[in-house]
XYZ file of C-alpha atoms in Angstrom:
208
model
C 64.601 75.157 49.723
C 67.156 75.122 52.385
C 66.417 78.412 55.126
C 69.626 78.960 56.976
C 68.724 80.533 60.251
C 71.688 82.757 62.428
C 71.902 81.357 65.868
C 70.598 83.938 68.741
C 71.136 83.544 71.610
C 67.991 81.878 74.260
C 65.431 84.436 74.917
C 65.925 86.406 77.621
C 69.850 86.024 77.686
C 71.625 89.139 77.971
C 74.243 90.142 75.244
C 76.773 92.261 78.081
C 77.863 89.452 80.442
C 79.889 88.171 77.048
C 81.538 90.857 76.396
C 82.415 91.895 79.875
C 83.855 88.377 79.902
C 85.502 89.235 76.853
C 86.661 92.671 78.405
C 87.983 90.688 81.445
C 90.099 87.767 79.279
C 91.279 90.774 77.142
C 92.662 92.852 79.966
C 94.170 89.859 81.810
C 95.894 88.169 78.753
C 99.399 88.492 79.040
C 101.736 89.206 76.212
C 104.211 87.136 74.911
C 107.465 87.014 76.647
C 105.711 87.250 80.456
C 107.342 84.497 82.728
C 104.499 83.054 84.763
C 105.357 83.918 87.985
C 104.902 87.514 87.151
C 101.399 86.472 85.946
C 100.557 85.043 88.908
C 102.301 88.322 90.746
C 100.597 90.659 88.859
C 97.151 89.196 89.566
C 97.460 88.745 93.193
C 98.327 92.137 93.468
C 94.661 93.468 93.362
C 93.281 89.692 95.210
C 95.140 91.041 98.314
C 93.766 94.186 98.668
C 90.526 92.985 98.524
C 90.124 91.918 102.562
C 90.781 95.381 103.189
C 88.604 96.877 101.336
C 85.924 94.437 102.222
C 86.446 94.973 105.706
C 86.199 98.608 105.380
C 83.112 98.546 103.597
C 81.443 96.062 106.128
C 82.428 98.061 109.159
C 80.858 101.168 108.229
C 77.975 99.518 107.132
C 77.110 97.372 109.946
C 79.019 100.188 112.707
C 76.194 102.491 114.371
C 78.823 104.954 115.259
C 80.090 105.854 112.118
C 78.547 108.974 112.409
C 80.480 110.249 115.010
C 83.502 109.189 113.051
C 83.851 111.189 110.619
C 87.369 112.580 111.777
C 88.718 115.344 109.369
C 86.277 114.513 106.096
C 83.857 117.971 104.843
C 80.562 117.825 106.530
C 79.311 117.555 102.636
C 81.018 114.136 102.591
C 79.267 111.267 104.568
C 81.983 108.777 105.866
C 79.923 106.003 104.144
C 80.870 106.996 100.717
C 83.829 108.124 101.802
C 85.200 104.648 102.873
C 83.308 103.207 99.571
C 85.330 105.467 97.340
C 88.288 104.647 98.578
C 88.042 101.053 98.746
C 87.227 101.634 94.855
C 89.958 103.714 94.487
C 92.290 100.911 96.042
C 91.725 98.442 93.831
C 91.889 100.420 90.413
C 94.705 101.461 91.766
C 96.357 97.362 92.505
C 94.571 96.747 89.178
C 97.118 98.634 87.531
C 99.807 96.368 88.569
C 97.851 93.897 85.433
C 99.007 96.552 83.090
C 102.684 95.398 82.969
C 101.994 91.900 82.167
C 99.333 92.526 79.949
C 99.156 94.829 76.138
C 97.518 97.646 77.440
C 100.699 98.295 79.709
C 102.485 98.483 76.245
C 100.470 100.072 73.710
C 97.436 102.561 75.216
C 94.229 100.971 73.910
C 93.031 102.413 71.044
C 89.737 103.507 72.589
C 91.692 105.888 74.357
C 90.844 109.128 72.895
C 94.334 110.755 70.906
C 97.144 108.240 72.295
C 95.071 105.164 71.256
C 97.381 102.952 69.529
C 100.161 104.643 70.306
C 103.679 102.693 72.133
C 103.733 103.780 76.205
C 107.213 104.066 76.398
C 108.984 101.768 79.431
C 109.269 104.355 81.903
C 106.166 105.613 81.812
C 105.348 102.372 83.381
C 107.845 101.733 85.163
C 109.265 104.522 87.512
C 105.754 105.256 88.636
C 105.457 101.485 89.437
C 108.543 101.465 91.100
C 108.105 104.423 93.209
C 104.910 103.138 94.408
C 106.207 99.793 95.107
C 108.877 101.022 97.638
C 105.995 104.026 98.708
C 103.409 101.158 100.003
C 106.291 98.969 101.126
C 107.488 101.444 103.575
C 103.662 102.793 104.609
C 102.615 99.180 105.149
C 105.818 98.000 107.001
C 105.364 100.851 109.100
C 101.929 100.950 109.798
C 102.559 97.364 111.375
C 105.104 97.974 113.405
C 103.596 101.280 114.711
C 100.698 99.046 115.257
C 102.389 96.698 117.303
C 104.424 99.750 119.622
C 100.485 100.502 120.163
C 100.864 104.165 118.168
C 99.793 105.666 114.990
C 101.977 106.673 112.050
C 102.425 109.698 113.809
C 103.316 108.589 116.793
C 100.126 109.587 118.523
C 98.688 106.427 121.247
C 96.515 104.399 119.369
C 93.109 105.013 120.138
C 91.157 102.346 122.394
C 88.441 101.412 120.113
C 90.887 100.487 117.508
C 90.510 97.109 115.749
C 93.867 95.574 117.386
C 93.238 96.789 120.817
C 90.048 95.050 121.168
C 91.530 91.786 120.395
C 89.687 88.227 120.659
C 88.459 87.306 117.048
C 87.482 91.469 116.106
C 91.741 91.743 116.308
C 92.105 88.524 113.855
C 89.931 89.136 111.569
C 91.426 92.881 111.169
C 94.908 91.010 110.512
C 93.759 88.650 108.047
C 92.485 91.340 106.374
C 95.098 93.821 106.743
C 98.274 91.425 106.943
C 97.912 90.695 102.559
C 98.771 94.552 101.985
C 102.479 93.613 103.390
C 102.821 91.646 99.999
C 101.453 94.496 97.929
C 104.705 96.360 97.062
C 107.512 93.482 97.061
C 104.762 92.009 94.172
C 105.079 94.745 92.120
C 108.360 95.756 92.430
C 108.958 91.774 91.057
C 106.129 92.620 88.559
C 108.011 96.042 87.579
C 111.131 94.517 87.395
C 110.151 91.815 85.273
C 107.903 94.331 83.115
C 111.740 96.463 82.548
C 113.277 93.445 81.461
C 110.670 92.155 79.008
C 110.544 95.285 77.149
C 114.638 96.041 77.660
C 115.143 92.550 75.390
C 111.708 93.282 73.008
C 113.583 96.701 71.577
C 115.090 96.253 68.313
C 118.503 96.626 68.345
C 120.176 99.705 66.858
C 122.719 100.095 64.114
C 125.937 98.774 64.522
């Protein structure tokens, strides 16, 4: 008598990593129709605004004074997680950007509770993508060259223990870090555009 035996997987292998894998593939995969250089666009978009938000995170670590830099945050809210949260923030927010070359940028997943399944219509996606392409355009273009006239966004002097004023390698390494975020809206507004004109020639056409 033959005994068929189900394959398991090696003892002490954990069942998750596969299907975060899975997740990962599923959430990537673009749909038919994307051009690749929008696939490539779309995930660089969250790669460069990873520096930052590593270099964020280190600082405050690995800075002493962060205590006594707090600036305008609630005394309930330590700068630490502060800075964590954000960085977090920052890159679900990039990760978005995936959305318009992938299916959940066309159809919500249906794990989503009521609008699973259902069509997102083009503009949902799109205006808010486009309006926060030209927003982070303009912030990062202008927090550059307010950097380099030695002021804040406001106009205010820069302060002396900022990053760029120390200069030496604590000034480079800022700018490597910093200098990707330039890219971050020109990507997606070729991403968005791209995303409009995909789903402009996927609609069926009307009666004639």
């Amino acid at each position: 008598m033959t005994v068929h035996v189900s394959p398991a997987a090696p003892s002490g292998t954990p069942g998750p990593p596969g299907r975060l894998r899975r997740a990962w593939a599923a959430a990537h995969a673009p749909v038919p129709g994307v051009r690749r250089w929008a696939r490539i666009a779309a995930c660089a978009v969250p790669l460069v605004v990873v520096p930052s938000s590593v270099w964020r995170v280190v600082v405050v670590v690995f800075d002493d004074g962060t205590a006594e830099k707090s600036g305008n945050l609630p005394a309930w809210l330590p700068l630490q997680v502060y800075v964590v949260l954000l960085s977090v923030f920052s890159e679900l927010v990039a990760f978005t950007a995936v959305g318009l070359i992938a299916a959940w940028g066309e159809a919500v997943p249906r794990w989503v509770p009521l609008l699973g399944g259902r069509s997102v219509p083009t503009a949902a996606a799109a205006v808010p993508a486009a309006l926060g392409a030209l927003l982070l355009t303009v912030l990062w273009t202008a927090a550059f060259v307010a950097d380099a006239a030695g002021v804040t966004l406001r106009g205010d002097p820069a302060p002396s223990d900022f990053p760029t004023a120390a200069g030496g390698w604590e000034a480079a390494v800022f700018y490597a870090c910093y200098l990707p975020l330039l890219l971050w809206g020109p990507l997606l507004a070729a991403v968005t555009v791209a995303y409009v004109r995909r789903r402009s020639r996927s609609r069926p056409a009307g009666p004639r």
